[in-house]
Short mmCIF file of C-alpha atoms and ligand atoms in Angstrom, two decimals:
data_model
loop_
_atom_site.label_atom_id
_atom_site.label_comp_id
_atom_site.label_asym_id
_atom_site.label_seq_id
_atom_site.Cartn_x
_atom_site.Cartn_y
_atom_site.Cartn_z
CA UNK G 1264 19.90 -38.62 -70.70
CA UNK G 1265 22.89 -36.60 -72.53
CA UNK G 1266 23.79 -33.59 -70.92
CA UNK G 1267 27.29 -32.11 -71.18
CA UNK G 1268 28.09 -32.38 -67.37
CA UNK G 1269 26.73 -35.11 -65.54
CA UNK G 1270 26.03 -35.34 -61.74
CA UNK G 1271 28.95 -38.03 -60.32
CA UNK G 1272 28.40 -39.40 -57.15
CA UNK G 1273 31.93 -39.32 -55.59
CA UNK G 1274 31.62 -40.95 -52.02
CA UNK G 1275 29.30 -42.08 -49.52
CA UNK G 1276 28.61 -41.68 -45.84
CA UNK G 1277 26.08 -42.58 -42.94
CA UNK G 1278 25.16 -42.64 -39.44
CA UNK G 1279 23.18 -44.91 -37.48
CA UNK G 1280 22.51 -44.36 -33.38
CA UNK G 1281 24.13 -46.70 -31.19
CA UNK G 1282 21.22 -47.81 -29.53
CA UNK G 1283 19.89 -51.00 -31.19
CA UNK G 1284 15.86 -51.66 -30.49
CA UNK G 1285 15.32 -55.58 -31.22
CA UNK G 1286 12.06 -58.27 -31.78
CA UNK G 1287 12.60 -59.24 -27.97
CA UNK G 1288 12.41 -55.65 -26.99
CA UNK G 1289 9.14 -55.29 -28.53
CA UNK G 1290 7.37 -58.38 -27.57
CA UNK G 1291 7.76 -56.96 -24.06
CA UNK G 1292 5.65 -53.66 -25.46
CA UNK G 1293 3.16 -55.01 -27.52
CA UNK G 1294 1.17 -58.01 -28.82
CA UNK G 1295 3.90 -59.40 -31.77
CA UNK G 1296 6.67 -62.08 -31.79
CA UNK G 1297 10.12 -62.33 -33.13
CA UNK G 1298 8.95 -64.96 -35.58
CA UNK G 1299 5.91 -62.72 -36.76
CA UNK G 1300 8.01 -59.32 -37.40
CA UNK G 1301 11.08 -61.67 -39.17
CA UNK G 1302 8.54 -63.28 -41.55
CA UNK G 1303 6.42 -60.41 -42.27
CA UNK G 1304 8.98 -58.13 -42.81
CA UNK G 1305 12.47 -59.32 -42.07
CA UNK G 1306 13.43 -57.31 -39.68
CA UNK G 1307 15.78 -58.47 -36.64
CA UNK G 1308 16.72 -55.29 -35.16
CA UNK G 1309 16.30 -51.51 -36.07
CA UNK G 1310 18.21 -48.10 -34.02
CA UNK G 1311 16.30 -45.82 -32.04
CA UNK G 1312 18.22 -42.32 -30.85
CA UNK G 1313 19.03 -41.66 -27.43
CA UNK G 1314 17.17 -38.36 -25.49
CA UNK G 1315 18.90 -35.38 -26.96
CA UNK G 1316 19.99 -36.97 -30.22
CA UNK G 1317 18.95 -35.72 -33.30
CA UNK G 1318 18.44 -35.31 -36.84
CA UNK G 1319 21.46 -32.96 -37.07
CA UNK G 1320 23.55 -35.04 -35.60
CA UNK G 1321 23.24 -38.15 -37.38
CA UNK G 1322 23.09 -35.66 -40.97
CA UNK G 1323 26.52 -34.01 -39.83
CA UNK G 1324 28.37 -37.30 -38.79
CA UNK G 1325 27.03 -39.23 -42.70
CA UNK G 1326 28.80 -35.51 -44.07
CA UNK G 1327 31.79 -35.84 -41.85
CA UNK G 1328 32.75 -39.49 -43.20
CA UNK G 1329 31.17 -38.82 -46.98
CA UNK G 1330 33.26 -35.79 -47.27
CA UNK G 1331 36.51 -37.41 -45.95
CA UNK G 1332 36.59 -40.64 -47.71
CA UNK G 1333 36.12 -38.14 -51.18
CA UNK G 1334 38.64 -36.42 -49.78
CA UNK G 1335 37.51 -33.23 -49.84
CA UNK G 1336 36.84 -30.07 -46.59
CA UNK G 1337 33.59 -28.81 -46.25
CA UNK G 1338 34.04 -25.69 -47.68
CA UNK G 1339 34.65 -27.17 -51.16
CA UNK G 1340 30.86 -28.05 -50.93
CA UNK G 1341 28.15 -25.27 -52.85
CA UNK G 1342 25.03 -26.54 -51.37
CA UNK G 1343 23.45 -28.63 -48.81
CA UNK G 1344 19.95 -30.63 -49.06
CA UNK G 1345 18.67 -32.85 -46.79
CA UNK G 1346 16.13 -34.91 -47.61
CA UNK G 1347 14.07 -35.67 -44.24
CA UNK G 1348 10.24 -35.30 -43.08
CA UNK G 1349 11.97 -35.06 -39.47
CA UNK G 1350 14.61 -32.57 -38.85
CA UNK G 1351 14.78 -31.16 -35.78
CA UNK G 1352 12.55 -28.70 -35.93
CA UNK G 1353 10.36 -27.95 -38.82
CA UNK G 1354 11.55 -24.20 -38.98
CA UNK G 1355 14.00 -23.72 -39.50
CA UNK G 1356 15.25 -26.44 -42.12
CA UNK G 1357 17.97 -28.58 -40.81
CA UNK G 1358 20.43 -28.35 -43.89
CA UNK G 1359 21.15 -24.60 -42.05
CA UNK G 1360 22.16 -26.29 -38.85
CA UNK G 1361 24.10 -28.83 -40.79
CA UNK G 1362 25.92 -26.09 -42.77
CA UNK G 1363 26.55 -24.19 -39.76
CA UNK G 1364 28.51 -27.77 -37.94
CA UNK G 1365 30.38 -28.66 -41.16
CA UNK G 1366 31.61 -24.97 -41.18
CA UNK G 1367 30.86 -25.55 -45.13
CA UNK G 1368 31.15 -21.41 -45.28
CA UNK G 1369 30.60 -21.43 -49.02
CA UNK G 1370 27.15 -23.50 -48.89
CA UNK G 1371 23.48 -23.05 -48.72
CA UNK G 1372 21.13 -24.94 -47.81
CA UNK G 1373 17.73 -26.69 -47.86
CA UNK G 1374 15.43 -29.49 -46.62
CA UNK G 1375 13.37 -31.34 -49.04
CA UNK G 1376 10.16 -33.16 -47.55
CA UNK G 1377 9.15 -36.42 -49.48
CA UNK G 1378 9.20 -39.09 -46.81
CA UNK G 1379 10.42 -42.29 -47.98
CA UNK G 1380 10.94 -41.28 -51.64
CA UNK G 1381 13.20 -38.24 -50.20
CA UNK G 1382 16.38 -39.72 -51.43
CA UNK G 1383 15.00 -40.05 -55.33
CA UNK G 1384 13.50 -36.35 -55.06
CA UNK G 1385 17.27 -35.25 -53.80
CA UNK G 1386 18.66 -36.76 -56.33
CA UNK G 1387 16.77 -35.60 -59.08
CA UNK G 1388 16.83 -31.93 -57.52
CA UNK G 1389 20.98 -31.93 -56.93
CA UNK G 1390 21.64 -33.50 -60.35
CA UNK G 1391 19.31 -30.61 -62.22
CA UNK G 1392 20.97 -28.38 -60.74
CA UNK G 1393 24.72 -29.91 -61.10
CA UNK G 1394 23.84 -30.32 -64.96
CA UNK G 1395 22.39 -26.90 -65.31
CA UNK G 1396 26.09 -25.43 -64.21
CA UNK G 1397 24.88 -24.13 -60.99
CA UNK G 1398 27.04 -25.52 -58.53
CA UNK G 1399 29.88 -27.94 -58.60
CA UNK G 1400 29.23 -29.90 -55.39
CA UNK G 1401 25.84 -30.85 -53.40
CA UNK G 1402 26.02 -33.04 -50.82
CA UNK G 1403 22.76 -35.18 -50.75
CA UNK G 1404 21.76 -35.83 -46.86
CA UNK G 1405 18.83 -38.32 -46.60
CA UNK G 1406 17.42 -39.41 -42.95
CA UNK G 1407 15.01 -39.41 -40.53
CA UNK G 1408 14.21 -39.96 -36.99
CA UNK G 1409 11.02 -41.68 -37.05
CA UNK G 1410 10.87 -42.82 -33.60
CA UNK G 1411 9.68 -40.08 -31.80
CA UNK G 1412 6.29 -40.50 -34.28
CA UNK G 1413 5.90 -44.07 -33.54
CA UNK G 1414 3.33 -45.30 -30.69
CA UNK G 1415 4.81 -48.07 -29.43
CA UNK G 1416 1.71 -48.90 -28.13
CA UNK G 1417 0.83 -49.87 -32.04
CA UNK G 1418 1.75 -53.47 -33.30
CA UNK G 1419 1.11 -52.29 -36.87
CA UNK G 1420 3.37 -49.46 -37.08
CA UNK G 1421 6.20 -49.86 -34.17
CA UNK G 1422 8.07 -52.76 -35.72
CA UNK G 1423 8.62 -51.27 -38.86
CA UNK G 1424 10.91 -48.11 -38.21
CA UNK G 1425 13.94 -47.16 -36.79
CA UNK G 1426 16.28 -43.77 -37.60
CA UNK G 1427 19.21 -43.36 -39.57
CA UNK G 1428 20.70 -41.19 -42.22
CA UNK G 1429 23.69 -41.03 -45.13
CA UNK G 1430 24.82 -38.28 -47.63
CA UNK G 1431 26.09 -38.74 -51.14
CA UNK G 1432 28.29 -36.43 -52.84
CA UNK G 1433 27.49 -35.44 -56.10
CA UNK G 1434 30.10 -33.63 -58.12
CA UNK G 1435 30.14 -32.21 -61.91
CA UNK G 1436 31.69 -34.38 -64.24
CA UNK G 1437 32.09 -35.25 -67.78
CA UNK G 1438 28.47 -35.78 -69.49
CA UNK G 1439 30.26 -39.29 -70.50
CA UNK G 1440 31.29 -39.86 -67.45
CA UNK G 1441 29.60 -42.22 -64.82
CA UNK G 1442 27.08 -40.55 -62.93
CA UNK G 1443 23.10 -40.00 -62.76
CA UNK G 1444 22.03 -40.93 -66.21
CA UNK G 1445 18.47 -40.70 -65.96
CA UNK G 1446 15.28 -40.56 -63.32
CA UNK G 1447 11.92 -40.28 -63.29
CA UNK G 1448 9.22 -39.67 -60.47
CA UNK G 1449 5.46 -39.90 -59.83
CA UNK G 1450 2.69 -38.75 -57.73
CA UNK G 1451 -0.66 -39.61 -56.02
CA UNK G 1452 -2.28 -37.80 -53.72
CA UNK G 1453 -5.60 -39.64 -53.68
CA UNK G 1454 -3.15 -41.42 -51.30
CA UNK G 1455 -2.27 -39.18 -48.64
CA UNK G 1456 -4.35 -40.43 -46.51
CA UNK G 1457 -3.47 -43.74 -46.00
CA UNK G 1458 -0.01 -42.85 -44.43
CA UNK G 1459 0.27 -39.92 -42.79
CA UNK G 1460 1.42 -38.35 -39.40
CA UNK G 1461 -1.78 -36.67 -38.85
CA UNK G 1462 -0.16 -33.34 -35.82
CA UNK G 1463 2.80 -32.43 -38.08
CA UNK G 1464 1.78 -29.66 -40.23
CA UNK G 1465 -0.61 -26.49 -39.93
CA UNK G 1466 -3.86 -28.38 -40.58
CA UNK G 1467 -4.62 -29.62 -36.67
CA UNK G 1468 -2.95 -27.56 -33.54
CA UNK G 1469 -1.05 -29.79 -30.78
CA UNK G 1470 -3.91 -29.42 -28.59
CA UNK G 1471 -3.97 -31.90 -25.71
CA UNK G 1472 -7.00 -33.31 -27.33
CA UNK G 1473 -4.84 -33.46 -30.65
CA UNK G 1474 -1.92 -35.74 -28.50
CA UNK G 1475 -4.65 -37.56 -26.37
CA UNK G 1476 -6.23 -38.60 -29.67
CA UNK G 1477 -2.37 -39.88 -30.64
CA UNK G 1478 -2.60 -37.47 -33.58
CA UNK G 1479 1.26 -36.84 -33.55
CA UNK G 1480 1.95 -40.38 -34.40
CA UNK G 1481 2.47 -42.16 -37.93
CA UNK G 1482 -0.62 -43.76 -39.16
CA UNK G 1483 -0.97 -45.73 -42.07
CA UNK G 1484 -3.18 -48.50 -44.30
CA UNK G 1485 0.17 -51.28 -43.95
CA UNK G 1486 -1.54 -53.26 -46.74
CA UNK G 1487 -2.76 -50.70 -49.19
CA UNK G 1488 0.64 -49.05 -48.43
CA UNK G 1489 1.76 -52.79 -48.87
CA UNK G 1490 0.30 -52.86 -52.61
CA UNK G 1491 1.03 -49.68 -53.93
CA UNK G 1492 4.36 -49.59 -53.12
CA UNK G 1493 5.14 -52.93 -55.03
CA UNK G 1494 3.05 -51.81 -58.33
CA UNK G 1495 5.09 -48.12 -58.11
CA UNK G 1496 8.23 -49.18 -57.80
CA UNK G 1497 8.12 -51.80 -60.11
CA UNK G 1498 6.82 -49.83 -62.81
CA UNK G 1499 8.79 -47.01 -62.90
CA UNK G 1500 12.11 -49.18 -62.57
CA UNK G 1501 10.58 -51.00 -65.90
CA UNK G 1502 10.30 -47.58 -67.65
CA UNK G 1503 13.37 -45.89 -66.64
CA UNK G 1504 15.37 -49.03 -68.21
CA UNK G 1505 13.11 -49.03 -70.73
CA UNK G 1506 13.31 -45.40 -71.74
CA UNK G 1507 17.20 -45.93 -71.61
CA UNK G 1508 17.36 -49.14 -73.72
CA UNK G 1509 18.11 -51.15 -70.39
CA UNK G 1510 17.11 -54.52 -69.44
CA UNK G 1511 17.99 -55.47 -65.79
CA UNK G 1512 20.70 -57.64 -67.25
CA UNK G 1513 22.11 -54.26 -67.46
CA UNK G 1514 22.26 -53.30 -64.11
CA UNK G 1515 24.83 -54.60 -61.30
CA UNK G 1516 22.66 -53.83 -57.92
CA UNK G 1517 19.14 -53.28 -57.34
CA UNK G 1518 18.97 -50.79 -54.52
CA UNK G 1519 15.39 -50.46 -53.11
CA UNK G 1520 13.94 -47.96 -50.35
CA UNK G 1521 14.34 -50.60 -47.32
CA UNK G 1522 10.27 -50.77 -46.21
CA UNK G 1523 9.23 -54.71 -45.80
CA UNK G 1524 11.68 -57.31 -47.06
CA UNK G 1525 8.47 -59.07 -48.86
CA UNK G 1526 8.11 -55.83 -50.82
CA UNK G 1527 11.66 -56.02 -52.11
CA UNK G 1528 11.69 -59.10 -52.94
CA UNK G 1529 8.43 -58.91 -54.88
CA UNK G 1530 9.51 -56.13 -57.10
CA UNK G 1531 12.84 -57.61 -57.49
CA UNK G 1532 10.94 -61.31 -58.68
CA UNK G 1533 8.24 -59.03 -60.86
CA UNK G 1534 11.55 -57.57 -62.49
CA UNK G 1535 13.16 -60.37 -63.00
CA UNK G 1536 16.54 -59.90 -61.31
CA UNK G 1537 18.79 -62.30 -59.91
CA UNK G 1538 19.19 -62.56 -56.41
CA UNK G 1539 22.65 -60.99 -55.43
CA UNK G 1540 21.75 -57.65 -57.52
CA UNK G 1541 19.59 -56.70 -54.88
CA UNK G 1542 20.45 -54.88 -51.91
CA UNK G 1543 19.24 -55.40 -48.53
CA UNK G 1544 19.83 -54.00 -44.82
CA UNK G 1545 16.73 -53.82 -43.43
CA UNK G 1546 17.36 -57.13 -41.29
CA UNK G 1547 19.60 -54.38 -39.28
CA UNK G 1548 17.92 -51.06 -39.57
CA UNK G 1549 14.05 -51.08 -40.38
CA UNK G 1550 12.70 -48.44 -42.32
CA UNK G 1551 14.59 -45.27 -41.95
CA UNK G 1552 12.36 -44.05 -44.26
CA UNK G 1553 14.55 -41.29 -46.57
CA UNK G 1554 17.94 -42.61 -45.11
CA UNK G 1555 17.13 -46.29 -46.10
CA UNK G 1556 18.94 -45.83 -49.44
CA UNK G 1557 22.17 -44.00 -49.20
CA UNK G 1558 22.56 -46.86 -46.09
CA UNK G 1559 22.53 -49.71 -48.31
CA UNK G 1560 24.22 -47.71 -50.51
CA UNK G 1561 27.29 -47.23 -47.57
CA UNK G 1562 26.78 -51.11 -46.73
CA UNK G 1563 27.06 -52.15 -50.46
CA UNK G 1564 30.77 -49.86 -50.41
CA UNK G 1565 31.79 -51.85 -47.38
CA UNK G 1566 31.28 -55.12 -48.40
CA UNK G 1567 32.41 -54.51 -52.07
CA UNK G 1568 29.67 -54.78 -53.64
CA UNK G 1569 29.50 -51.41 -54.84
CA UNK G 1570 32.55 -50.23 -56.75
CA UNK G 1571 33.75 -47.63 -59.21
CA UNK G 1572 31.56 -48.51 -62.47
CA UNK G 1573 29.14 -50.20 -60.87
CA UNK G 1574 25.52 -50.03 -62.59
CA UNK G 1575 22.97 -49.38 -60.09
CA UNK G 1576 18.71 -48.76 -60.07
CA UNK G 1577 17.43 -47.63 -57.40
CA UNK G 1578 13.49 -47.25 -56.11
CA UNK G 1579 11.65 -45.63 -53.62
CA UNK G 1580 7.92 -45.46 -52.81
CA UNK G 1581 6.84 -43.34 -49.89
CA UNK G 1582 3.92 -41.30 -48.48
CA UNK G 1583 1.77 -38.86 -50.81
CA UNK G 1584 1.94 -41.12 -52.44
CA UNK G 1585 5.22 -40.56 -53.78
CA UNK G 1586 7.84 -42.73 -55.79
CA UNK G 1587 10.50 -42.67 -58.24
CA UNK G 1588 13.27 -45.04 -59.93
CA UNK G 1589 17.11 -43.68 -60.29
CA UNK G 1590 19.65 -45.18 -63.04
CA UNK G 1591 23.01 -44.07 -62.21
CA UNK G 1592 27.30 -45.19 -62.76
CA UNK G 1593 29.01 -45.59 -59.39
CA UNK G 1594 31.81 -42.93 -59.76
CA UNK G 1595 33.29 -42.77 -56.58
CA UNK G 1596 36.05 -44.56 -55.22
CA UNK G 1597 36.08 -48.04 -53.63
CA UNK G 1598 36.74 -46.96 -49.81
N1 LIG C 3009 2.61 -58.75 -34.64
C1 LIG C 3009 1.67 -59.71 -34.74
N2 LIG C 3009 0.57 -59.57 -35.49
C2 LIG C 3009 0.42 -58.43 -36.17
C3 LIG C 3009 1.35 -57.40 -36.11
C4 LIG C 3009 2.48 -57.58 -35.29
N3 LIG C 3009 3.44 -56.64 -35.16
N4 LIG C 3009 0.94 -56.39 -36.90
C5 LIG C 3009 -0.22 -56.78 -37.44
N5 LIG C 3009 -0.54 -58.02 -36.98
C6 LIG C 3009 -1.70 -58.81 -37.32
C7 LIG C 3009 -2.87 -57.99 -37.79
O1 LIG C 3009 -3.59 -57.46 -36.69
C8 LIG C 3009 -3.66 -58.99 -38.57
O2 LIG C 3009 -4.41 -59.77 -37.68
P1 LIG C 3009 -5.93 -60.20 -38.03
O3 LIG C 3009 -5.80 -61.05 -39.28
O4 LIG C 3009 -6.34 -60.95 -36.82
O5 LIG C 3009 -6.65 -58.92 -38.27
C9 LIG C 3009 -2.60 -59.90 -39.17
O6 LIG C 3009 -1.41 -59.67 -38.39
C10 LIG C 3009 -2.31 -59.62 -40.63
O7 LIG C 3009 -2.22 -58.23 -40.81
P2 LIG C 3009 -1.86 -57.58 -42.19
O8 LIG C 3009 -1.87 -56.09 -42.03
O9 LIG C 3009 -2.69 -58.18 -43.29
O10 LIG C 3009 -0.36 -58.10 -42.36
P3 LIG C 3009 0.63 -57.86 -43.54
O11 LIG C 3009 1.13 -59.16 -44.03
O12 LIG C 3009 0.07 -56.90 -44.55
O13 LIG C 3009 1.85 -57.12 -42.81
C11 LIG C 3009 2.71 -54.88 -42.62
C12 LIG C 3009 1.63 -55.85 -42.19
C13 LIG C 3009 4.05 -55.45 -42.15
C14 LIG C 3009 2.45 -53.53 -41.98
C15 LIG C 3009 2.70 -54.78 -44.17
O14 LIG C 3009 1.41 -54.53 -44.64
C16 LIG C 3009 3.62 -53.69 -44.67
O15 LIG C 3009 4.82 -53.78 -44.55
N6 LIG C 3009 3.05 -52.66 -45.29
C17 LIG C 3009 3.83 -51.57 -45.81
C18 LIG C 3009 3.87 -50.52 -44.78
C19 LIG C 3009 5.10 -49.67 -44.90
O16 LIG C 3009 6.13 -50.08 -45.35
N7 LIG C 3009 4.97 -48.46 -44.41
C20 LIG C 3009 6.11 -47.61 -44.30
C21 LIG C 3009 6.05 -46.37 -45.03
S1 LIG C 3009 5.75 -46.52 -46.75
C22 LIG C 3009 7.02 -47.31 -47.34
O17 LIG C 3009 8.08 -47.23 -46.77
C23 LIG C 3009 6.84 -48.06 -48.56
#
């Protein structure tokens, strides 16, 4: 889209826990193998946070290494999102307590809640607001701790997610610069059913019946989730290139939200890509849900994949349901 200042991401960080949950861990919890979990999903291992680890501190320690490899303090920064449906608390919004550790004196802050498609919505919200002249600098958090709303009594759900978060910093640039070009988003909420953490909101109490009933863990439909997510995300990557002229010759790396390897690798056969544009981790960290993307994004910097220029599309498809397709220039450094 041409706009006279375009959003330019400028530098990348993330955090992962130390502690690493693996396939042998969890055939000694529930009913599953190795061999079942690798296939089925492609997941080896995934990180789980330690008792008194949280959100904040994996969203502070992405901020700390995104702002110093763009080489920048924190109080250069105007404003703060993070993208996350579990921040430590869910009053008050963790981008406060982030602001607060980064001593980013200048910057407000916000969370935005859009499960695994929270990275797309930040984007599209930080880069409005870039263009529009409002602020200079937003640094994008996207994360989650999911395992504190997994049973991992469930074979369906526990093998899938692990925690994890990164921040991009967007900065205003030339509208001919490289930068976010163009998004686009959708919505379904006949959907919100089918994956859901039912004890998380106002609509049912954490009564003991409420946590007896296991209310306050993820449930979900795996293969309606399965489904949708593969017809979402490869439409909306065909009309964003589309609506920009693009064909995914175009593009140099296919980043995907990080759910089920055989999801990935669908949309990236249904779009026709070649096999080294697209970009996978989740061998290493599961679904992180809204961090899943600005971690391939960090793992694609370090192995040199993703450079100054570089042409990337990126697609998410989350709970609501929710998804969305981003077309954006690499304009950050290589380091
Ligand atoms: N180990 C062994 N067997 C299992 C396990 C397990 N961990 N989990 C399920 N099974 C069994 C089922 O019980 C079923 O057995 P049955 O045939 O006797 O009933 C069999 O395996 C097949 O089950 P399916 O659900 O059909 O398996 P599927 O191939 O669809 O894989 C999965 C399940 C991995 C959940 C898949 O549907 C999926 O990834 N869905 C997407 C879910 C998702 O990503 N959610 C995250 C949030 S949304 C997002 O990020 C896009």
């Amino acid at each position: 889209m041409p706009t006279a200042i375009r959003a330019q991401c400028r530098a990348v960080g993330s955090c992962l826990p130390q502690q690493v949950l693996d396939n042998a861990m969890l055939e000694r919890m529930v009913d599953t193998s190795d061999e079942w979990i690798r296939t089925r999903t492609g997941i080896r291992e995934r990180r789980m946070v330690a008792d008194g680890e949280y959100l904040s501190d994996l969203a502070v320690a992405s901020c700390r290494q995104c702002l110093q490899r763009a080489g920048l303090e924190a109080e250069a920064v105007d404003g703060i999102i993070v993208a996350t449906s579990t921040g430590d608390f869910s009053m008050p919004a963790v981008a406060n307590v982030v602001q607060h550790r980064l001593a980013a004196t200048r910057a407000w802050g916000y969370d935005l809640v859009n499960a695994c498609n929270g990275f797309v919505s930040g984007i599209a919200t930080a880069s409005a607001l870039i263009e529009a002249g409002r602020c200079q600098r937003i640094l994008l958090v996207a994360g989650d701790v999911m395992t504190p709303y997994i049973d991992f009594q469930d074979r369906n759900t526990c093998i899938l997610f692990g925690d994890g978060c990164g921040a991009v910093l967007l900065e205003a640039g030339p509208g001919d610069g490289p930068g976010v070009i163009d998004w686009l988003m959708g919505s379904d909420g006949a959907g919100a059913d089918l994956l859901k953490i039912p004890c998380s909101g106002s609509a049912i109490r954490p009564s003991p019946a409420a946590l007896d009933r296991g209310d306050h863990f993820l449930k979900q439909e795996g293969r309606q989730v399965y489904n949708y997510a593969i017809r979402h995300m490869t439409e909306s990557c065909q009309q964003l290139l589309q609506r920009n002229g693009l064909g995914i010759g175009d593009v140099d790396l296919l980043i995907p939200h990080q759910a089920n390897q055989r999801i990935m690798t669908n949309v990236a056969e249904r779009l026709q890509s070649r096999p080294e544009q697209l970009v996978s981790n989740i061998d290493r960290y599961g679904n992180t849900t809204a961090g899943t993307i600005p971690l391939a994004m960090a793992d694609a910097l370090d192995d040199g994949r993703l450079v100054a220029g570089s042409r990337v599309l990126v697609t998410a498809f989350g709970a609501g349901f929710s998804w969305g397709s981003v077309y954006l220039t690499w304009g950050g450094s290589s380091t």
